[in-house]
GROMACS .gro file of C-alpha atoms in nm:
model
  417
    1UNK     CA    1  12.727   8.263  14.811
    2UNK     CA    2  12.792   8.245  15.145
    3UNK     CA    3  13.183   8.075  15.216
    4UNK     CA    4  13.317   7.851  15.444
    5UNK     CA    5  13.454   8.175  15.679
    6UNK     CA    6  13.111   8.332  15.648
    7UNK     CA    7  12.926   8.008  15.791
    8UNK     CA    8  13.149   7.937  16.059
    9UNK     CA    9  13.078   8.319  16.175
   10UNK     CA   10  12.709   8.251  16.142
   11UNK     CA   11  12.702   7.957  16.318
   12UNK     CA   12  12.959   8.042  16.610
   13UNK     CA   13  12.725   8.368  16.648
   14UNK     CA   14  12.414   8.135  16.644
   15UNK     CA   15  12.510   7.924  16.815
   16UNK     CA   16  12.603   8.128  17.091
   17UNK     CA   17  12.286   8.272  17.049
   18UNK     CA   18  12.110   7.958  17.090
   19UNK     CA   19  12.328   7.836  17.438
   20UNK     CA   20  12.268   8.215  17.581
   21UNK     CA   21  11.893   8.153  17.515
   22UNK     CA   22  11.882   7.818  17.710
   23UNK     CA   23  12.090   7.963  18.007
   24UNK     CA   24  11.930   8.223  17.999
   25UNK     CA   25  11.596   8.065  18.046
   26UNK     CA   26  11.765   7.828  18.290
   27UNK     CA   27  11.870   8.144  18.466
   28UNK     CA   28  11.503   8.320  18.413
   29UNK     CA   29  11.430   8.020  18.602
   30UNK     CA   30  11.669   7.990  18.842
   31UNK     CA   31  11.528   8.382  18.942
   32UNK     CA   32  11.200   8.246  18.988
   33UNK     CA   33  11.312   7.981  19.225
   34UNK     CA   34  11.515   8.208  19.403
   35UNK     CA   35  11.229   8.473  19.400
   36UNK     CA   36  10.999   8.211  19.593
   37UNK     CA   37  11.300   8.122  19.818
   38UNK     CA   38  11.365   8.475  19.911
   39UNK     CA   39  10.993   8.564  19.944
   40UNK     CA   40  10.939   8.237  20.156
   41UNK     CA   41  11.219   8.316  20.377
   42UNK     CA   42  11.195   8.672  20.448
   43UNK     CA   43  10.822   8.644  20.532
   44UNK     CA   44  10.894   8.348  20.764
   45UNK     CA   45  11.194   8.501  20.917
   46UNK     CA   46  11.055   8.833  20.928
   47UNK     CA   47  11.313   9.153  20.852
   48UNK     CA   48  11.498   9.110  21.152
   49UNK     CA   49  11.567   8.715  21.124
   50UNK     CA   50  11.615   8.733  20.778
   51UNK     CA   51  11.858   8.989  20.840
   52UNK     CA   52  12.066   8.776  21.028
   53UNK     CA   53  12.054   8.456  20.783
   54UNK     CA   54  12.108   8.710  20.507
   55UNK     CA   55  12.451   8.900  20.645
   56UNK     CA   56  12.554   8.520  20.744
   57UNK     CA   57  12.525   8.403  20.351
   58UNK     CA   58  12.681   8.675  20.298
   59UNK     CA   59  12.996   8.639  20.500
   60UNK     CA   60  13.060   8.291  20.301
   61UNK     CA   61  12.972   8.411  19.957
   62UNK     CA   62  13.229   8.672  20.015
   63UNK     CA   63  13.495   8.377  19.964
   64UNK     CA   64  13.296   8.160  19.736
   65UNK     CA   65  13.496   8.274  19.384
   66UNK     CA   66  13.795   8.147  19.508
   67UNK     CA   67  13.611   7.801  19.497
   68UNK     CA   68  13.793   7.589  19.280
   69UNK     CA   69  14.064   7.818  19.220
   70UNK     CA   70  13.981   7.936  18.895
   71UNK     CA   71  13.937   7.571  18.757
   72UNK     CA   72  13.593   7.743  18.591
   73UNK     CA   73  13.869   7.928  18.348
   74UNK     CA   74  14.066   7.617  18.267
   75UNK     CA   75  13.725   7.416  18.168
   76UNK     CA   76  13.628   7.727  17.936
   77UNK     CA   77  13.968   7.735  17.741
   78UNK     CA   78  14.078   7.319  17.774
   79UNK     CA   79  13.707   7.208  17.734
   80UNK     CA   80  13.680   7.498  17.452
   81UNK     CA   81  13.937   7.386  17.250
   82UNK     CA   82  13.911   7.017  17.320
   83UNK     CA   83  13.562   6.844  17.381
   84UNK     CA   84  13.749   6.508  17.476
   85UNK     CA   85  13.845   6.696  17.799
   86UNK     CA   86  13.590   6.721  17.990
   87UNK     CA   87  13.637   6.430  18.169
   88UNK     CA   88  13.956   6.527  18.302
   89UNK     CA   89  13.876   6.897  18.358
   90UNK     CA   90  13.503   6.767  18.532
   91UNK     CA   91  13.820   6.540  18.764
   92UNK     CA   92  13.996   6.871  18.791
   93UNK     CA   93  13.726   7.105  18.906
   94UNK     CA   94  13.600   6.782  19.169
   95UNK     CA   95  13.961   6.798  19.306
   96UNK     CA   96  14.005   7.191  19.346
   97UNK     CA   97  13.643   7.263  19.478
   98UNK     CA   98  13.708   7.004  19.767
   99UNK     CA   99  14.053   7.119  19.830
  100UNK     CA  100  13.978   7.462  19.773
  101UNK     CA  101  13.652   7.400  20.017
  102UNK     CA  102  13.843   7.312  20.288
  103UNK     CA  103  14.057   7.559  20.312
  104UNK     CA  104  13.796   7.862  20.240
  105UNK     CA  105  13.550   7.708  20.509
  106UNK     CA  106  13.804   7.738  20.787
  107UNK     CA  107  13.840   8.051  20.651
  108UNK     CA  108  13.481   8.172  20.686
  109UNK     CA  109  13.483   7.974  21.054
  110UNK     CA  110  13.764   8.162  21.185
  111UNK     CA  111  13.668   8.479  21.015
  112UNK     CA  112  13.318   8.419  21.203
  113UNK     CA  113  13.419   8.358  21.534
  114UNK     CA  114  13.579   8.718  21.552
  115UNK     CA  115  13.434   8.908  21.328
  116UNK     CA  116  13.023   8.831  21.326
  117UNK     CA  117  12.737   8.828  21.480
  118UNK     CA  118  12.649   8.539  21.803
  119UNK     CA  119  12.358   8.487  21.743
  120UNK     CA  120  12.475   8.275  21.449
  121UNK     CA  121  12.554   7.962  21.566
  122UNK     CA  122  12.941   7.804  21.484
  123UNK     CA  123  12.750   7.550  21.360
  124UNK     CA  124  12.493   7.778  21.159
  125UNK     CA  125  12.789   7.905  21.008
  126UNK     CA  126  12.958   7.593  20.895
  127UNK     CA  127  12.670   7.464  20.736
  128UNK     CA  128  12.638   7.814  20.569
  129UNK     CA  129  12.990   7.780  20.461
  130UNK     CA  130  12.979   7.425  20.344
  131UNK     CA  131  12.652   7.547  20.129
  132UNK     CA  132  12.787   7.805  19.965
  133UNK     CA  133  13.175   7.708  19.944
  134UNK     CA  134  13.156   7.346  19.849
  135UNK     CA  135  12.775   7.266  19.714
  136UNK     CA  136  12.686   7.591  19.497
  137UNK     CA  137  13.021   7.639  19.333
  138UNK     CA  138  12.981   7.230  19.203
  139UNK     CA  139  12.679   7.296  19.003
  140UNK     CA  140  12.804   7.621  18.921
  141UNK     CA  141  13.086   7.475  18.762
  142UNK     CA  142  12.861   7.159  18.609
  143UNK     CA  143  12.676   7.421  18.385
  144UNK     CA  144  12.998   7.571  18.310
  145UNK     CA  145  13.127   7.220  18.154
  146UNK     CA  146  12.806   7.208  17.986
  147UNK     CA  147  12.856   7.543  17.816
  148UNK     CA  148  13.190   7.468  17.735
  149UNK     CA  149  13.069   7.126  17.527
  150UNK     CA  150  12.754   7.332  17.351
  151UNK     CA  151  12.493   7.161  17.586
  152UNK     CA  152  12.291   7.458  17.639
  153UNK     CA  153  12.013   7.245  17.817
  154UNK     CA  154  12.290   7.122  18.040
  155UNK     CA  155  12.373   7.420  18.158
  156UNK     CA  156  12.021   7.542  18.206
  157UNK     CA  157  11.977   7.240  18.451
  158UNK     CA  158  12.239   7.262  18.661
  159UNK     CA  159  12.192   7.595  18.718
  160UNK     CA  160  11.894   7.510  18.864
  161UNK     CA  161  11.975   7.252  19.084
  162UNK     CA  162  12.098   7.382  19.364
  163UNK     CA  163  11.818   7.653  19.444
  164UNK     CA  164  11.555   7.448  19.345
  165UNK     CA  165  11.664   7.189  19.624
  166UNK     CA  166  11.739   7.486  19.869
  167UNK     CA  167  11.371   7.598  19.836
  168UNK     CA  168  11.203   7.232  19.850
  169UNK     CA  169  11.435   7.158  20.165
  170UNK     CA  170  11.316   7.505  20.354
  171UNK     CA  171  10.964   7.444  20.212
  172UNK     CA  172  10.975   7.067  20.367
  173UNK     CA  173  11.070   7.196  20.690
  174UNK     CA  174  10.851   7.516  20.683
  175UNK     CA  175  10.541   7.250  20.608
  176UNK     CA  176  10.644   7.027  20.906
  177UNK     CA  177  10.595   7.345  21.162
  178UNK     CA  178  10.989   7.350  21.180
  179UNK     CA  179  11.081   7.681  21.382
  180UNK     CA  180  11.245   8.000  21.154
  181UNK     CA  181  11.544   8.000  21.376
  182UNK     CA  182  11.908   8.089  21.132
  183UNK     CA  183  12.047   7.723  21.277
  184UNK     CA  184  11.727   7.546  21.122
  185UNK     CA  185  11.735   7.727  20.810
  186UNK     CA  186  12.061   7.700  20.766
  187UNK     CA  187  12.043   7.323  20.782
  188UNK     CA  188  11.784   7.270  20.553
  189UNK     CA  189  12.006   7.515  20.283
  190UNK     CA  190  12.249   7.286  20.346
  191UNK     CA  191  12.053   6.989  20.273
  192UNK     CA  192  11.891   7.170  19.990
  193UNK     CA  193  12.260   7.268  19.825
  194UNK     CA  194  12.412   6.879  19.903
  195UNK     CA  195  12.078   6.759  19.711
  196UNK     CA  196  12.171   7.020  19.369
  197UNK     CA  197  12.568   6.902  19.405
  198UNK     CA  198  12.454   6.532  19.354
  199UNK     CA  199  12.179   6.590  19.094
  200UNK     CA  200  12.515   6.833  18.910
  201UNK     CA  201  12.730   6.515  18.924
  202UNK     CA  202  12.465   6.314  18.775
  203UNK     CA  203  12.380   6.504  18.492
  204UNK     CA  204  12.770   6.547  18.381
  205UNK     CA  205  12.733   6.171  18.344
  206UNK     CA  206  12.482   6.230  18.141
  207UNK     CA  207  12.643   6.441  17.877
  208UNK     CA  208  12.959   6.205  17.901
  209UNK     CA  209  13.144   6.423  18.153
  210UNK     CA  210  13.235   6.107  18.408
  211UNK     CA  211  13.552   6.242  18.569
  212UNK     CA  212  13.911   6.085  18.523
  213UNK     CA  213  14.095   6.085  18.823
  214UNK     CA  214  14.426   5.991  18.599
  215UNK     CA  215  14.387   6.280  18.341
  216UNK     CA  216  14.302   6.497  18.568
  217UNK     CA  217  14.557   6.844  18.562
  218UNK     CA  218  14.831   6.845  18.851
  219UNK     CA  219  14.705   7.070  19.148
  220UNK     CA  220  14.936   7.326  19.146
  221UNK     CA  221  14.960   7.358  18.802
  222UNK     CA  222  14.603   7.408  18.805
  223UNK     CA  223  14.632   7.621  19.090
  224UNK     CA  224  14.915   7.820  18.956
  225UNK     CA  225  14.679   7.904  18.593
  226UNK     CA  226  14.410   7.967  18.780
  227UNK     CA  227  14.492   8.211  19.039
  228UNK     CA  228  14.441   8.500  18.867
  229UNK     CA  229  14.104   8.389  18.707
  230UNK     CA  230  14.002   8.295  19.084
  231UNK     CA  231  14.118   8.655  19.257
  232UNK     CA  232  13.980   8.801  18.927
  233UNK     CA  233  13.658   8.677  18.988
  234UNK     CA  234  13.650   8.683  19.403
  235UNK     CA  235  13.710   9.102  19.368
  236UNK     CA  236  13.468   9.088  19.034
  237UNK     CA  237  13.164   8.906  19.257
  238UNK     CA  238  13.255   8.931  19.607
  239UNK     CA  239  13.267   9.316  19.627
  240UNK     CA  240  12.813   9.307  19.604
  241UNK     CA  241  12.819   9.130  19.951
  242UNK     CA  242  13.040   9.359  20.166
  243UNK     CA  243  12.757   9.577  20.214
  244UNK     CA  244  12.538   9.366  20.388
  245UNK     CA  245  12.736   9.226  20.585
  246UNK     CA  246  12.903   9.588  20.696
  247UNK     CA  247  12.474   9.693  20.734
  248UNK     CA  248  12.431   9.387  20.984
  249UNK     CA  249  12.700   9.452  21.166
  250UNK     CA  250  12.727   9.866  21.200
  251UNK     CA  251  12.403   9.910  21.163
  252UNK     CA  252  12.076   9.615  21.271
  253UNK     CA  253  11.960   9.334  21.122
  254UNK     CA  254  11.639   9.499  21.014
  255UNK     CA  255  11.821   9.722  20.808
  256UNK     CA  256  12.032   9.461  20.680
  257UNK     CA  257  11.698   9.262  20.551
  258UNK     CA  258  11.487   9.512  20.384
  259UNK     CA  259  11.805   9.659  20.193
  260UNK     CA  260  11.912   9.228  20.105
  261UNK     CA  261  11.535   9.217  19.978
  262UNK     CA  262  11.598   9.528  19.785
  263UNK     CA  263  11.952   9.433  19.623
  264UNK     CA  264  11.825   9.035  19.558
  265UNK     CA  265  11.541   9.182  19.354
  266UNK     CA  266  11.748   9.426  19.149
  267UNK     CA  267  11.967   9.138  19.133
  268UNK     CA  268  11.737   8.903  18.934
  269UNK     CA  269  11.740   9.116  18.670
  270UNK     CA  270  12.108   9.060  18.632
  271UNK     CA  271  12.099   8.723  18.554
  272UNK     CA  272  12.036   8.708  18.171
  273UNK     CA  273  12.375   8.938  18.177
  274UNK     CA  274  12.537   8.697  18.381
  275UNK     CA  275  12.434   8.413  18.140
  276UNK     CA  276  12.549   8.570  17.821
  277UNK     CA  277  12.876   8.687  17.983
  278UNK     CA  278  12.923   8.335  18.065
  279UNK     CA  279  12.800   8.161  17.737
  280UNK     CA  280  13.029   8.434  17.553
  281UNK     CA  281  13.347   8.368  17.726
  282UNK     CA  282  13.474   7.972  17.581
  283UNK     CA  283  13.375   8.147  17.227
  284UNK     CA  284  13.588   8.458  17.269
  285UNK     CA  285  13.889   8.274  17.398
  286UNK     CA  286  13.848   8.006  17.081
  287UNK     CA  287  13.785   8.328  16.858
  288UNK     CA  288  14.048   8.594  17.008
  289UNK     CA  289  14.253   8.794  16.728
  290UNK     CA  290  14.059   8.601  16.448
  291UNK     CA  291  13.743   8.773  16.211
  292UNK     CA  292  13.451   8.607  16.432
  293UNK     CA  293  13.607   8.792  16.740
  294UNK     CA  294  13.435   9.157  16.597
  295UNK     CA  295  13.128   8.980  16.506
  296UNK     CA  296  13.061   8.848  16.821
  297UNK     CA  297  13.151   9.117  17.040
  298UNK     CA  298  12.913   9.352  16.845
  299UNK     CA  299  12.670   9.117  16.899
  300UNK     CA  300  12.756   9.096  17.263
  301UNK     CA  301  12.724   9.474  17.314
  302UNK     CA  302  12.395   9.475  17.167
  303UNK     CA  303  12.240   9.237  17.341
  304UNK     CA  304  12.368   9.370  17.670
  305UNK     CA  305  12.233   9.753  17.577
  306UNK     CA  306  11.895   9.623  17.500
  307UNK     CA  307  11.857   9.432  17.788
  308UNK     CA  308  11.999   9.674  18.045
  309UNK     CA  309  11.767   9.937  17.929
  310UNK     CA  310  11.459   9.690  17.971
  311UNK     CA  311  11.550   9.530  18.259
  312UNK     CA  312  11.573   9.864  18.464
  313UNK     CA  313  11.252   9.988  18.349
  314UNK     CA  314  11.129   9.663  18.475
  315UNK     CA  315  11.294   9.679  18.814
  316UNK     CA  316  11.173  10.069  18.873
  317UNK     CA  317  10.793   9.955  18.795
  318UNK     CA  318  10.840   9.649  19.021
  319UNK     CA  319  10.967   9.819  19.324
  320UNK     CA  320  10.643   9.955  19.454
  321UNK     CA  321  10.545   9.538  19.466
  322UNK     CA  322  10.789   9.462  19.715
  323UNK     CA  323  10.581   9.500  20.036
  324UNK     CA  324  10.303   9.371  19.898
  325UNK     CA  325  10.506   9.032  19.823
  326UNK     CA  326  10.766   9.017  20.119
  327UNK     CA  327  10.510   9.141  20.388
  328UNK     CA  328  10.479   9.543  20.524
  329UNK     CA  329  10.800   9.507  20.702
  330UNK     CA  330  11.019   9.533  20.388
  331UNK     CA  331  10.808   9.894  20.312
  332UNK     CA  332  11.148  10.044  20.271
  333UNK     CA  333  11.289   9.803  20.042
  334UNK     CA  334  11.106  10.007  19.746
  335UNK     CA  335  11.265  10.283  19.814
  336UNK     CA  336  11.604  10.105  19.791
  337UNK     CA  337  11.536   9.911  19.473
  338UNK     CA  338  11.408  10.233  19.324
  339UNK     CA  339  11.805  10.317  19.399
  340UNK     CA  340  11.959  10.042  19.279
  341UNK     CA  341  11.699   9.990  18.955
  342UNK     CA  342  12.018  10.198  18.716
  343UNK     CA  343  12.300   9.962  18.871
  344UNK     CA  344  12.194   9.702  18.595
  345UNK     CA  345  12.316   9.916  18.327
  346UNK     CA  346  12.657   9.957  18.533
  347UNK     CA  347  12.734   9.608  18.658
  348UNK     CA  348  12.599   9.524  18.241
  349UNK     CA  349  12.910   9.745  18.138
  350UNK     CA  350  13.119   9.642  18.411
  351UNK     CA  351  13.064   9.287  18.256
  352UNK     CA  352  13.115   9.378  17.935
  353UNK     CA  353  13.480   9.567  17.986
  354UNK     CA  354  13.575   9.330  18.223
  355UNK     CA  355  13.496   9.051  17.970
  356UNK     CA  356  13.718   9.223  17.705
  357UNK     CA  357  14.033   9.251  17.928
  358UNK     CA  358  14.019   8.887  18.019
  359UNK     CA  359  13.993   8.721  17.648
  360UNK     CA  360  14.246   8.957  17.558
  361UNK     CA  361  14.485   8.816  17.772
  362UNK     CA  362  14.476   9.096  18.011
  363UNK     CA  363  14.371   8.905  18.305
  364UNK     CA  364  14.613   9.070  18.545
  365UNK     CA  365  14.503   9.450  18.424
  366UNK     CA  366  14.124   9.312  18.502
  367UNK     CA  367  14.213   9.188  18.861
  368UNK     CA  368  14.464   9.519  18.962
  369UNK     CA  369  14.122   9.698  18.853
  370UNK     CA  370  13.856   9.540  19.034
  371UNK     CA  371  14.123   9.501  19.340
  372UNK     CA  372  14.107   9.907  19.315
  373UNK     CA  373  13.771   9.901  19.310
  374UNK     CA  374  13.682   9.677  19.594
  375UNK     CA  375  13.932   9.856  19.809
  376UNK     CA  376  13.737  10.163  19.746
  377UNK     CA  377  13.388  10.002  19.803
  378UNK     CA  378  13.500   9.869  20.127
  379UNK     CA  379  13.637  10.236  20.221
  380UNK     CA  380  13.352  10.404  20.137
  381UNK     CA  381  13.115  10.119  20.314
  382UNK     CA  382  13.297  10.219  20.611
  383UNK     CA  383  13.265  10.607  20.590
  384UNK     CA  384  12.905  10.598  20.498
  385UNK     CA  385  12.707  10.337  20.668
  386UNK     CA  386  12.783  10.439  20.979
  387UNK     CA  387  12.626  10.752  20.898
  388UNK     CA  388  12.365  10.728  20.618
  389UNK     CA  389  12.257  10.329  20.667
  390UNK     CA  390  12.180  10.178  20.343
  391UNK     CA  391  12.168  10.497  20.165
  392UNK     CA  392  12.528  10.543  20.197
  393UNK     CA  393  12.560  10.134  20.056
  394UNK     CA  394  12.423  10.225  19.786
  395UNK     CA  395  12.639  10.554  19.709
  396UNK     CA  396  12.931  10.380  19.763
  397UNK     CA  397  12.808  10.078  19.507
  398UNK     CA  398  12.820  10.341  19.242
  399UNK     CA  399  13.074  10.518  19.317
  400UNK     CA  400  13.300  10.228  19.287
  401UNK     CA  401  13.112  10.066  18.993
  402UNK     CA  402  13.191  10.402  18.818
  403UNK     CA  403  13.562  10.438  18.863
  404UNK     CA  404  13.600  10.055  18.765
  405UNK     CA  405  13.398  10.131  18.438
  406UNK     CA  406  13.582  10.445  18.371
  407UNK     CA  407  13.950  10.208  18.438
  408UNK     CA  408  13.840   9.957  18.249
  409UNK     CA  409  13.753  10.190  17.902
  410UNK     CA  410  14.071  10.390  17.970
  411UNK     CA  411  14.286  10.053  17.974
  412UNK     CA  412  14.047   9.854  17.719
  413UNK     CA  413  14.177   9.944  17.397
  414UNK     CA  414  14.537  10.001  17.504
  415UNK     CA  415  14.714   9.664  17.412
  416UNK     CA  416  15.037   9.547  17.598
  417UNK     CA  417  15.313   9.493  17.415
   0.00000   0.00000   0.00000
């Protein structure tokens, strides 16, 4: 007969199972929107255009995992342990993304009018910033609440949102005859991304998440817990983008766009790991040092090893597609997804160390580690675009992917005292 500890393994493990199904569809879905986004852009922008739009996104998603501070941390452990929360942690995350927004969007803006490209507008840019800095991390934190409270169908909405109204904002003003110009598009992503952040606040509502301003957690408290969750994750995510935006501005915008096509493809298949990474995480922090912990990690690694495998023979029979759905001025992106096809077993690793470190309490060893790692990505970026193009992006990607991995299993098992 099965006993009280042997159910509550079952159904933690299930019913992880069962939230990592529905974000994971939500994300499956979300791949497909952003699949017709990226194939409706780059054919209407053409490599070159797309190119520049592309390294622009880029230069603001570099920041965006500081957004909100690491309040997506806080939700997973309060929210975790404490269902009742959520209305003050859904206050909390509110309160850090703006705060947090405003400071990483003047940022990006100052970064921009140095740094990048003219023919990006200032105001291209903001917009861009705002977008990706204020709007996406809202609804990316919305289906992290609804993880946290075991509404899988939550969480496979508002992950959604945001590039579903992205693609019917460009797709309004694409049917209108609007003109492909980077300071149009960028305006309609922006309208698209404001239209996801308000259809994310509604549907916390919906699952009893209305925020309270008065409960809310003090901001630098918040700030203070947070900060190494939110550098953790800004070296763990923001390390993928440096390359393009290195490509667009080193190298031409041409470039830049057929390797972007390449690496959002390859990217796509990443998103189931993403989703059980992220359905995993409240559940290993709840379960740390306890007799579930083992169960679901095994189950974790599993999953992952299966997938990985899969999902790169997927992405090395897809490449030869790519032309024939972004248009024959992306023929080289094949090549380059052919490249990057074994980087989903990597970054599925990478996830999976990384993961361990941080519900172990070894935040801090995670962060030193990817810091390392991003420093060497950027280094190597710099020796070998110059010389090889995209080819050399790519060589540095695993380079630094590899030492990270190879950190992170040295370190993993070695507890501090």
């Amino acid at each position: 007969m099965t006993g009280p500890d042997g159910f509550t393994k079952r159904y933690r493990v299930g019913r992880l199972g069962q939230n990592t199904v529905l974000y994971a569809g939500g994300m499956g879905a979300r791949a497909v929107i952003q699949a017709a986004y990226l194939v409706l852009l780059s054919r209407w922008m053409g490599p070159e255009g797309y190119g520049y739009f592309a390294g622009s996104v880029a230069a603001a998603v570099i920041l965006s995992p500081l957004a909100g501070w690491g309040v997506s941390f806080l939700i997973a452990r309060n929210v975790g342990l404490d269902a009742t929360a959520r209305g003050a942690m859904w206050a909390t995350a509110l309160n850090q993304i703006a705060l947090s927004g405003i400071v990483l969007v003047s940022l990006v803006m100052l970064a921009s009018a140095g740094l990048l490209d003219h023919r990006v507008s200032t105001s291209a840019m903001l917009m861009l910033a705002i977008a990706e800095l204020v709007a996406l991390p809202m609804a990316n934190t919305a289906a992290g609440l609804a993880l946290a409270v075991d509404k899988g169908w939550a969480a496979t909405v508002a992950t959604m949102l945001v590039p579903a109204g992205r693609l019917s904002s460009v797709g309004a003003w694409m049917a209108s005859g609007g003109h492909p110009s980077p300071d149009a598009v960028a305006a309609a992503h922006l309208c698209g991304s404001l239209l996801g952040a308000a259809a994310a606040f509604l549907l916390m509502a919906r699952i009893g998440a209305r925020p309270q301003w008065q409960e809310r957690l003090p901001m630098l408290s918040a700030a203070r817990v947070g900060m190494s969750h939110a550098f953790g994750t800004l070296v763990g995510v923001s390390y993928l983008e440096l390359d393009k935006v290195i490509l667009l501005q080193v190298v031409d915008a041409a470039t830049a766009g057929a390797y972007t096509v390449a690496f959002r493809a390859v990217a796509l298949f990443v998103l189931p790991v993403t989703a059980l990474v992220a359905s995993a995480i409240p559940r290993l922090l709840t379960s740390a040092g306890g007799p579930a912990e083992p169960v679901l990690r095994r189950a974790i690694q599993r999953t992952l090893v299966g997938y990985a495998i899969l999902a790169t023979a997927l992405a090395l029979v897809s490449a030869p597609l790519l032309p024939m759905v972004f248009g024959p001025g992306y023929s080289g992106s094949s090549r380059y997804m052919v490249m990057l096809a074994p980087w989903i077993m990597i970054f599925a690793a990478h996830q999976y160390l990384g993961t361990r470190l941080t519900t172990s309490d070894r935040q801090g060893l995670r962060l030193a580690i990817e810091s390392g790692g991003m420093v060497l990505l950027l280094a190597l970026n710099l020796h070998w675009i110059p010389e090889l193009g995209a080819d050399g992006a790519v060589a540095a990607l695993y380079c630094a992917e590899l030492v990270m991995i190879l950190a992170f299993a040295w370190r993993g098992g070695r507890k501090t005292s």
